[in-house]
Short mmCIF file of C-alpha atoms in Angstrom, two decimals:
data_model
loop_
_atom_site.label_atom_id
_atom_site.label_comp_id
_atom_site.label_asym_id
_atom_site.label_seq_id
_atom_site.Cartn_x
_atom_site.Cartn_y
_atom_site.Cartn_z
CA ALA A 1 -73.94 33.49 80.71
CA ASN A 2 -75.48 35.32 83.83
CA SER A 3 -75.01 32.14 85.39
CA CYS A 4 -77.27 29.94 82.86
CA THR A 5 -75.84 27.61 80.80
CA GLY A 6 -76.97 26.65 76.89
CA ALA A 7 -76.72 23.81 75.19
CA SER A 8 -73.30 22.12 73.93
CA LYS A 9 -72.48 22.13 70.62
CA THR A 10 -69.30 20.67 68.90
CA PHE A 11 -66.71 21.20 66.26
CA THR A 12 -63.61 19.01 64.76
CA ILE A 13 -59.92 20.09 63.72
CA THR A 14 -59.03 17.79 60.97
CA VAL A 15 -55.15 17.53 60.90
CA ASN A 16 -54.21 15.99 57.37
CA PRO A 17 -50.46 13.93 57.43
CA THR A 18 -47.98 15.85 55.49
CA PRO A 19 -47.63 13.51 52.09
CA ASP A 20 -44.19 11.80 51.72
CA VAL A 21 -43.11 10.08 48.22
CA ALA A 22 -40.33 7.55 48.24
CA THR A 23 -36.92 8.29 46.80
CA ILE A 24 -36.33 7.16 43.11
CA ALA A 25 -33.12 5.81 41.70
CA ASN A 26 -31.25 7.79 39.24
CA GLN A 27 -30.87 6.09 35.78
CA VAL A 28 -28.34 6.02 33.64
CA ILE A 29 -28.75 5.27 29.93
CA CYS A 30 -27.87 4.84 26.10
CA ASN A 31 -29.09 6.97 23.33
CA GLY A 32 -32.14 5.14 21.83
CA ALA A 33 -32.40 2.59 24.62
CA LEU A 34 -35.70 2.54 26.79
CA THR A 35 -35.86 3.97 30.13
CA SER A 36 -37.57 2.14 32.94
CA ALA A 37 -40.43 3.39 33.89
CA VAL A 38 -40.71 5.48 37.04
CA ILE A 39 -43.75 4.35 39.79
CA TYR A 40 -44.38 6.68 42.63
CA SER A 41 -45.15 5.75 46.30
CA GLY A 42 -45.61 6.75 49.49
CA THR A 43 -47.59 6.35 52.70
CA VAL A 44 -50.42 8.51 52.46
CA VAL A 45 -53.34 6.82 51.10
CA GLY A 46 -54.63 9.18 47.88
CA THR A 47 -51.40 10.93 47.18
CA SER A 48 -50.86 12.22 43.53
CA TYR A 49 -47.86 13.29 42.17
CA SER A 50 -46.46 15.55 40.21
CA TRP A 51 -43.33 16.42 38.12
CA ALA A 52 -40.98 18.80 36.00
CA ASN A 53 -37.84 18.18 34.21
CA ASN A 54 -35.49 20.54 33.12
CA ASN A 55 -34.20 18.76 30.19
CA THR A 56 -36.77 17.82 27.16
CA THR A 57 -34.29 16.87 25.26
CA ILE A 58 -33.87 13.51 26.99
CA GLY A 59 -36.97 12.50 25.60
CA LEU A 60 -38.94 13.61 28.15
CA GLY A 61 -41.68 16.24 28.30
CA ALA A 62 -41.74 19.36 30.16
CA SER A 63 -44.18 18.13 33.50
CA GLY A 64 -46.83 15.75 33.71
CA ILE A 65 -49.08 14.36 36.65
CA GLY A 66 -48.61 10.68 37.85
CA ASN A 67 -46.47 7.94 37.07
CA ILE A 68 -43.30 8.49 34.19
CA SER A 69 -43.96 5.65 31.58
CA ALA A 70 -40.81 3.90 29.54
CA PHE A 71 -39.53 6.47 27.11
CA THR A 72 -37.01 5.97 24.40
CA ALA A 73 -34.08 8.58 25.51
CA THR A 74 -32.37 10.31 23.16
CA ASN A 75 -29.14 12.17 22.87
CA THR A 76 -27.62 13.75 19.62
CA THR A 77 -24.95 15.55 21.13
CA ASN A 78 -21.12 13.73 21.35
CA ALA A 79 -21.35 14.19 25.54
CA PRO A 80 -24.11 12.77 28.28
CA VAL A 81 -27.22 14.93 28.45
CA ILE A 82 -28.56 14.91 32.01
CA GLY A 83 -32.36 15.65 32.83
CA THR A 84 -32.93 16.23 36.50
CA ILE A 85 -37.01 15.53 37.50
CA VAL A 86 -38.13 16.89 40.44
CA TYR A 87 -41.43 15.52 42.15
CA THR A 88 -43.55 16.30 44.56
CA PRO A 89 -46.78 14.49 46.52
CA THR A 90 -50.06 15.82 47.23
CA ALA A 91 -52.83 14.30 49.29
CA ASN A 92 -55.95 16.65 50.95
CA ALA A 93 -54.61 19.70 49.84
CA CYS A 94 -51.26 19.36 51.93
CA VAL A 95 -47.92 19.24 49.77
CA GLY A 96 -45.49 17.52 51.05
CA LEU A 97 -41.68 17.42 50.57
CA SER A 98 -40.27 17.81 46.77
CA LYS A 99 -37.22 15.25 45.91
CA SER A 100 -35.53 14.60 42.45
CA PHE A 101 -33.76 12.31 40.57
CA THR A 102 -31.78 12.17 37.27
CA ILE A 103 -31.87 10.60 34.06
CA THR A 104 -28.47 10.31 31.99
CA VAL A 105 -28.46 9.77 28.58
CA ASN A 106 -25.15 8.52 26.98
CA PRO A 107 -24.46 9.24 23.43
CA THR A 108 -24.10 6.85 20.83
CA PRO A 109 -19.99 6.44 20.03
CA THR A 110 -19.16 6.77 16.82
CA ILE A 111 -16.02 5.63 14.81
CA SER A 112 -14.60 8.14 11.89
CA PRO A 113 -13.90 6.22 8.57
CA VAL A 114 -10.84 4.03 8.04
CA SER A 115 -9.63 3.53 4.39
CA ASP A 116 -9.50 0.00 2.96
CA GLN A 117 -5.62 -0.94 2.35
CA ALA A 118 -4.51 -2.79 -0.65
CA ILE A 119 -0.61 -3.90 -0.08
CA CYS A 120 2.04 -6.75 -1.37
CA ASN A 121 2.66 -9.70 -0.05
CA GLY A 122 5.65 -8.93 2.46
CA ALA A 123 5.18 -5.39 2.76
CA ALA A 124 4.21 -3.35 6.26
CA THR A 125 1.07 -2.08 6.47
CA ILE A 126 -0.29 1.40 7.29
CA PRO A 127 -0.92 1.53 11.09
CA ILE A 128 -4.81 2.12 11.85
CA ASN A 129 -5.63 4.55 14.30
CA PHE A 130 -9.15 4.54 15.36
CA THR A 131 -11.00 7.78 15.98
CA GLY A 132 -14.27 8.72 17.23
CA SER A 133 -16.82 12.21 17.97
CA VAL A 134 -17.05 11.07 22.12
CA ASN A 135 -14.18 11.31 24.53
CA GLY A 136 -13.08 8.13 25.77
CA THR A 137 -14.81 5.85 23.72
CA SER A 138 -12.79 2.45 22.93
CA TYR A 139 -12.85 0.30 19.90
CA SER A 140 -12.97 -3.63 19.64
CA TRP A 141 -12.42 -5.50 16.52
CA ILE A 142 -12.65 -8.75 14.69
CA ASN A 143 -10.80 -9.98 11.68
CA SER A 144 -12.17 -12.50 9.17
CA ASN A 145 -9.45 -13.98 7.43
CA THR A 146 -6.02 -14.16 9.94
CA THR A 147 -4.27 -15.45 7.02
CA ILE A 148 -3.26 -11.85 6.03
CA GLY A 149 -0.92 -11.77 9.48
CA LEU A 150 -3.59 -10.21 11.67
CA ALA A 151 -4.98 -11.38 14.64
CA GLY A 152 -8.54 -12.37 14.82
CA PHE A 153 -9.79 -10.07 17.19
CA GLY A 154 -8.19 -7.28 19.14
CA MET A 155 -8.72 -3.73 21.04
CA GLY A 156 -7.83 -0.47 20.17
CA ASN A 157 -5.89 0.35 17.52
CA ILE A 158 -3.74 -2.18 14.82
CA ALA A 159 -0.15 -1.27 14.43
CA SER A 160 1.78 -1.87 11.14
CA PHE A 161 2.51 -5.46 10.77
CA THR A 162 3.77 -7.78 7.88
CA ALA A 163 1.09 -8.71 5.10
CA ILE A 164 1.02 -12.23 4.11
CA ASN A 165 -0.09 -14.03 1.20
CA THR A 166 1.41 -17.30 0.22
CA THR A 167 -1.36 -18.14 -2.23
CA SER A 168 -1.47 -17.21 -5.59
CA SER A 169 -4.34 -14.70 -5.78
CA ALA A 170 -5.46 -11.72 -3.76
CA ILE A 171 -7.16 -12.17 -0.24
CA VAL A 172 -8.96 -9.81 1.74
CA ALA A 173 -9.69 -9.58 5.50
CA THR A 174 -12.63 -7.92 6.59
CA ILE A 175 -12.18 -5.90 9.90
CA SER A 176 -15.37 -5.02 11.81
CA VAL A 177 -14.79 -2.41 14.48
CA VAL A 178 -17.43 -1.65 16.94
CA PRO A 179 -17.23 1.61 19.35
CA LEU A 180 -17.77 1.50 22.62
CA ALA A 181 -18.34 4.49 25.25
CA ASN A 182 -20.20 4.68 28.79
CA GLY A 183 -21.26 1.43 28.75
CA CYS A 184 -23.07 1.97 25.12
CA THR A 185 -22.21 0.31 21.81
CA GLY A 186 -22.26 2.58 18.44
CA ALA A 187 -22.84 1.05 14.92
CA THR A 188 -20.27 -2.10 13.13
CA SER A 189 -18.14 -0.23 10.88
CA THR A 190 -16.01 -2.09 8.49
CA PHE A 191 -12.75 -1.71 6.10
CA THR A 192 -10.44 -4.32 4.42
CA ILE A 193 -7.16 -5.14 3.67
CA THR A 194 -6.05 -6.64 0.81
CA VAL A 195 -2.88 -8.66 0.44
CA ASN A 196 -1.92 -9.17 -3.37
CA PRO A 197 0.35 -12.14 -3.96
CA THR A 198 4.09 -12.06 -5.07
CA PRO A 199 4.12 -12.54 -8.73
CA VAL A 200 5.72 -15.90 -9.53
CA ALA A 201 9.46 -15.45 -9.50
CA PRO A 202 11.01 -15.36 -13.01
CA ILE A 203 13.77 -17.64 -14.41
CA ILE A 204 17.18 -15.99 -15.61
CA SER A 205 17.51 -19.34 -18.57
CA LEU A 206 19.96 -17.57 -20.98
CA THR A 207 23.77 -16.14 -18.74
CA THR A 208 27.15 -16.29 -19.75
CA PRO A 209 30.12 -18.52 -18.54
CA PRO A 210 30.46 -17.70 -14.69
CA SER A 211 33.39 -15.38 -15.45
CA VAL A 212 34.11 -12.68 -17.94
CA CYS A 213 36.74 -10.25 -18.35
CA ASP A 214 36.64 -6.69 -17.88
CA MET A 215 34.90 -4.56 -20.49
CA THR A 216 32.94 -7.26 -21.81
CA TYR A 217 30.00 -5.67 -24.06
CA PHE A 218 26.79 -6.84 -25.46
CA ARG A 219 26.50 -10.19 -23.38
CA ASN A 220 23.24 -11.98 -24.10
CA PHE A 221 20.67 -12.62 -21.10
CA GLY A 222 17.15 -13.95 -21.18
CA ALA A 223 13.92 -15.27 -19.69
CA ALA A 224 12.95 -19.07 -19.73
CA THR A 225 9.38 -17.97 -20.93
CA LEU A 226 8.13 -14.61 -21.95
CA PRO A 227 6.14 -12.14 -19.13
CA PRO A 228 3.08 -13.99 -17.98
CA THR A 229 -0.41 -12.15 -18.57
CA GLY A 230 -0.39 -9.06 -16.47
CA ILE A 231 3.39 -9.15 -15.72
CA ASN A 232 6.17 -6.51 -16.63
CA TYR A 233 9.36 -7.72 -16.94
CA SER A 234 12.57 -5.14 -16.25
CA TRP A 235 15.96 -6.04 -16.38
CA SER A 236 18.84 -4.12 -14.42
CA THR A 237 21.93 -4.46 -12.80
CA ILE A 238 24.76 -4.02 -9.85
CA ASN A 239 28.49 -3.14 -11.03
CA ALA A 240 27.45 -3.94 -14.71
CA ALA A 241 25.18 -1.87 -17.00
CA VAL A 242 21.96 -2.44 -19.64
CA SER A 243 22.42 -1.99 -22.72
CA ASP A 244 19.46 -2.86 -24.59
CA THR A 245 16.33 -4.54 -24.21
CA GLY A 246 14.17 -6.68 -26.61
CA LYS A 247 10.77 -5.64 -27.18
CA THR A 248 9.63 -8.48 -25.81
CA GLN A 249 11.14 -7.78 -22.46
CA GLN A 250 12.49 -11.42 -22.36
CA TYR A 251 15.72 -11.00 -23.63
CA VAL A 252 18.38 -8.16 -22.68
CA LEU A 253 22.22 -7.42 -23.31
CA ILE A 254 24.34 -6.60 -20.59
CA ASN A 255 27.50 -4.25 -20.53
CA PHE A 256 30.66 -5.63 -17.70
CA LYS A 257 32.70 -2.45 -16.82
CA ASN A 258 34.01 -3.17 -13.50
CA PRO A 259 36.44 -6.18 -11.95
CA GLY A 260 34.01 -7.58 -9.20
CA THR A 261 31.08 -9.33 -8.77
CA ALA A 262 28.52 -8.00 -11.53
CA THR A 263 24.72 -9.19 -10.49
CA VAL A 264 22.21 -9.28 -13.59
CA ILE A 265 18.33 -8.57 -12.01
CA LEU A 266 15.38 -10.00 -13.65
CA THR A 267 12.32 -7.80 -11.98
CA ALA A 268 8.53 -9.53 -12.57
CA THR A 269 5.95 -6.49 -11.43
CA ASP A 270 2.58 -7.09 -11.49
CA ILE A 271 0.47 -4.83 -13.80
CA ASN A 272 -2.08 -4.27 -11.51
CA THR A 273 -1.19 -4.30 -8.10
CA GLY A 274 2.96 -3.05 -8.43
CA CYS A 275 3.96 -6.37 -6.47
CA LEU A 276 6.83 -7.79 -7.98
CA ASN A 277 9.75 -10.73 -7.43
CA ARG A 278 12.98 -11.04 -8.64
CA ALA A 279 15.50 -13.08 -10.61
CA THR A 280 19.37 -12.74 -9.72
CA HIS A 281 22.38 -13.80 -11.38
CA ASP A 282 25.97 -13.46 -10.38
CA VAL A 283 29.13 -12.93 -12.97
CA ASN A 284 32.29 -13.01 -11.51
CA VAL A 285 33.90 -9.74 -13.63
CA THR A 286 38.05 -10.38 -13.38
CA SER A 287 41.14 -7.71 -13.78
CA ASN A 288 42.11 -9.06 -17.36
CA VAL A 289 40.75 -6.34 -19.92
CA ALA A 290 38.63 -7.57 -23.10
CA ASP A 291 39.83 -6.14 -26.20
CA VAL A 292 38.18 -3.22 -27.52
CA PRO A 293 35.30 -4.63 -29.83
CA ALA A 294 36.60 -5.51 -33.31
CA LYS A 295 35.59 -4.33 -36.45
CA VAL A 296 32.89 -6.16 -38.51
CA ILE A 297 32.05 -5.32 -42.30
CA TYR A 298 30.06 -7.04 -45.10
CA PHE A 299 32.16 -7.37 -48.37
CA THR A 300 30.90 -9.67 -51.48
CA LYS A 301 28.72 -11.62 -49.43
CA SER A 302 30.85 -12.19 -46.45
CA PHE A 303 31.03 -10.88 -42.78
CA VAL A 304 34.68 -10.17 -41.88
CA VAL A 305 36.17 -9.41 -38.71
CA LEU A 306 39.02 -6.90 -39.75
CA GLN A 307 41.37 -7.90 -36.91
CA ASN A 308 43.49 -10.81 -37.31
CA ASN A 309 45.19 -12.01 -34.41
CA GLU A 310 42.35 -13.10 -32.11
CA GLU A 311 42.69 -16.93 -31.00
CA ALA A 312 39.11 -18.05 -31.73
CA TYR A 313 36.11 -16.58 -33.84
CA SER A 314 32.54 -17.82 -33.57
CA TRP A 315 29.23 -16.19 -35.67
CA GLY A 316 25.84 -15.51 -35.01
CA TYR A 317 22.81 -13.03 -34.64
CA ASP A 318 20.26 -11.50 -32.72
CA ASP A 319 16.29 -11.18 -33.10
CA SER A 320 16.32 -7.59 -34.01
CA TYR A 321 12.79 -7.63 -32.36
CA THR A 322 13.30 -9.76 -29.21
CA LEU A 323 16.85 -9.92 -29.09
CA ALA A 324 16.87 -13.78 -28.88
CA PRO A 325 20.65 -14.91 -29.61
CA THR A 326 21.13 -17.71 -32.42
CA LEU A 327 24.82 -19.21 -32.97
CA ILE A 328 25.60 -20.49 -36.23
CA PRO A 329 26.78 -24.02 -36.01
CA GLY A 330 30.32 -24.44 -37.88
CA GLU A 331 31.31 -20.67 -38.75
CA LEU A 332 34.59 -20.23 -36.83
CA ASN A 333 36.82 -18.61 -39.12
CA GLN A 334 37.62 -15.17 -39.37
CA ASP A 335 34.83 -14.47 -42.15
CA TYR A 336 31.44 -15.85 -42.01
CA VAL A 337 30.10 -16.09 -45.90
CA ASN A 338 26.16 -15.15 -46.32
CA ALA A 339 24.86 -14.21 -49.38
CA ASN A 340 21.21 -12.89 -48.25
CA PRO A 341 21.97 -12.11 -44.98
CA ASP A 342 18.27 -10.77 -43.21
CA PHE A 343 19.50 -7.49 -41.97
CA ALA A 344 15.68 -6.21 -41.50
CA ASN A 345 15.51 -9.22 -38.76
CA HIS A 346 18.56 -10.24 -37.60
CA ASN A 347 21.47 -8.38 -35.89
CA TYR A 348 24.73 -10.38 -37.07
CA TRP A 349 27.79 -10.61 -34.40
CA ALA A 350 31.25 -12.28 -34.36
CA MET A 351 32.43 -13.62 -31.08
CA VAL A 352 36.37 -12.83 -30.97
CA THR A 353 38.83 -14.80 -27.88
CA HIS A 354 42.14 -12.99 -27.30
CA ASP A 355 44.00 -14.04 -23.81
CA GLY A 356 41.33 -15.59 -22.75
CA CYS A 357 38.91 -12.62 -22.78
CA ILE A 358 35.59 -13.13 -25.03
CA GLN A 359 34.36 -9.91 -26.62
CA LYS A 360 31.34 -9.53 -29.23
CA THR A 361 31.06 -6.94 -31.98
CA TYR A 362 27.75 -6.24 -33.78
CA TYR A 363 27.93 -5.75 -37.78
CA ASN A 364 24.72 -4.09 -37.40
CA LYS A 365 23.63 -3.55 -33.68
CA PRO A 366 20.77 -2.91 -32.06
CA THR A 367 19.46 0.60 -32.12
CA ASP A 368 19.61 1.19 -28.56
CA ALA A 369 23.05 -1.01 -27.67
CA VAL A 370 25.28 1.20 -26.24
CA LEU A 371 26.99 1.88 -22.80
CA LYS A 372 24.33 3.41 -20.96
CA PRO A 373 24.09 4.59 -17.68
CA ALA A 374 22.20 2.40 -14.62
CA ARG A 375 18.12 2.64 -15.21
CA THR A 376 15.56 3.26 -12.73
CA GLU A 377 12.10 2.81 -12.52
CA VAL A 378 9.53 3.97 -10.56
CA ILE A 379 5.88 1.96 -10.51
CA VAL A 380 3.23 3.81 -8.73
CA THR A 381 -0.48 1.72 -7.77
CA PRO A 382 -3.07 2.90 -7.72
CA ASN A 383 -2.71 5.79 -10.14
CA PRO A 384 -4.97 8.31 -9.80
CA ALA A 385 -5.13 7.56 -5.68
CA SER A 386 -7.35 8.61 -3.07
CA GLN A 387 -6.13 7.45 0.27
CA GLN A 388 -2.89 5.50 -0.23
CA VAL A 389 -0.19 4.50 -3.23
CA ASN A 390 2.25 1.58 -3.37
CA ILE A 391 5.48 2.64 -4.61
CA ALA A 392 7.67 -0.06 -6.07
CA ILE A 393 11.09 1.07 -7.21
CA ASN A 394 13.51 -1.32 -9.86
CA THR A 395 17.05 0.05 -10.00
CA SER A 396 20.22 -1.39 -10.42
CA LEU A 397 21.87 0.82 -7.67
CA SER A 398 23.06 -0.35 -4.67
CA GLY A 399 22.29 1.77 -1.55
CA ASP A 400 19.18 2.63 0.27
CA ILE A 401 16.80 5.45 -1.78
CA GLN A 402 15.99 9.03 -0.62
CA MET A 403 12.44 9.69 -2.01
CA ASP A 404 10.33 12.59 -2.08
CA ILE A 405 7.06 13.79 -2.49
CA VAL A 406 6.41 17.19 -3.79
CA ASP A 407 3.44 19.10 -4.99
CA MET A 408 3.43 21.36 -8.32
CA LYS A 409 4.53 24.31 -6.34
CA GLY A 410 7.73 22.63 -5.50
CA GLN A 411 6.87 22.30 -1.53
CA LYS A 412 7.87 19.00 0.17
CA VAL A 413 4.96 17.26 1.48
CA TYR A 414 6.80 13.48 2.30
CA ALA A 415 10.21 12.02 2.35
CA ALA A 416 11.55 9.31 3.94
CA THR A 417 14.47 6.71 2.83
CA VAL A 418 12.93 3.67 1.11
CA ILE A 419 14.40 0.29 2.26
CA GLY A 420 13.88 -2.38 0.03
CA ASN A 421 12.67 -1.03 -2.62
CA ASN A 422 9.47 -0.78 -1.85
CA ALA A 423 6.49 1.63 0.09
CA THR A 424 3.82 2.47 0.78
CA VAL A 425 3.04 5.82 1.85
CA ASP A 426 -0.51 7.42 3.21
CA ILE A 427 -1.83 10.11 0.92
CA SER A 428 -5.32 10.39 2.48
CA SER A 429 -4.43 13.88 3.87
CA LEU A 430 -3.15 15.36 0.67
CA PRO A 431 -4.93 18.17 -1.18
CA VAL A 432 -6.44 16.78 -4.52
CA GLY A 433 -3.93 17.38 -7.34
CA ILE A 434 -0.40 16.29 -9.10
CA TYR A 435 2.34 15.51 -7.06
CA ILE A 436 5.87 14.14 -8.34
CA ILE A 437 7.85 11.42 -6.81
CA ALA A 438 11.58 12.39 -6.78
CA CYS A 439 14.19 9.26 -6.08
CA TYR A 440 17.53 9.85 -4.75
CA ASN A 441 21.02 7.53 -4.41
CA ASN A 442 23.70 9.40 -2.86
CA HIS A 443 22.55 12.95 -3.26
CA GLU A 444 21.91 12.50 -7.12
CA ARG A 445 18.66 12.41 -8.19
CA ILE A 446 18.19 8.88 -10.80
CA SER A 447 14.62 8.99 -11.04
CA PHE A 448 10.79 11.09 -10.62
CA THR A 449 7.12 10.44 -11.95
CA ARG A 450 3.71 11.58 -11.34
CA PHE A 451 0.39 10.42 -9.51
CA MET A 452 -2.81 12.21 -8.80
CA LYS A 453 -4.38 12.43 -5.88
CA ASN A 454 -8.16 12.56 -6.24
#
């Protein structure tokens, strides 16, 4: 100043660099899994990093300073949840450009419970359609017992298949199902398919001759043995009629009322499972008509057939309880002398032959030995039931059976044509209550029964 120079001094201008931060990769992870630790880095020594998270439901706090340690990701919903983390570098009081990354937490896929099935050998299973709460879920399954007719493993739903059991005991397959969605695996769920065996086929050992005349009444048929323990026997016919069944179910009386082929059917049904097996015997019913049953009286210690124009006579009796027949040897006359007949235990009869036709006449016939319409028996197992019912229809009628299920208000809740006289019905969606199964043949109701949904 004024041409004079003073002493020099100095100062500095320090320009700090803008801090930066390396890009962090997005993460996609399953609910319950451990995330990867987030390690920030940049080119400026001494940089610190702050971060903010917009979605704390993933298991991470709302904000923080420094690296993010691994944590257990959470998602309690049925859809992916995403947390966006914005991170900012700071060094020497300078703030760098913020960046962001995301952590996507996919939900744990689930599977809705699948009902166990119990079914008879040879019957069709109920189709199994897997469902869950997470959209896009796929399902893989493993079957522990391929002998039931189902493959050892598969993907997706299980279509109806014919159940197989070649043993004498129930076999059980456990199917384990794993849900998969967005690369995540849910908890394994299991259900069972029980295939009950076909009962041992009954044997019809007592039969008539291969041919009988039209209008032949009260012919004896019988099984080789009593029904085994746990087995119910029932007799039915095609083109004939059941007149009476013995109290042990082993013996039966059959009436042949129409020319053609008649079939006598003996059905063995497992009481616990409803599974059944049948034996049949065909009889040719000729167009020749047998005489009206002869009149038999008991007079002065003798049974006597009043008609005296018959070609041959024979005598016998049925056990009044079982209907097992006994032919009395040597009694071939029009009368049969018996001073002390056992009317309490024996139903006495005469067999007469006229024009080649044999007709049977009782003196004291069974209480129920009359011409009866065809019988139809419907067996429902289990009863009560919660998921499904197995329905076995034992009938002497030919043709398919129409089956309706109605509630106690008379509203029809199910209808189907039953082919093969066996059906399995899924009732899991029906309200709790009592339901009626009505069966029809040629639009005529032939039977009805009840079951309870619990």
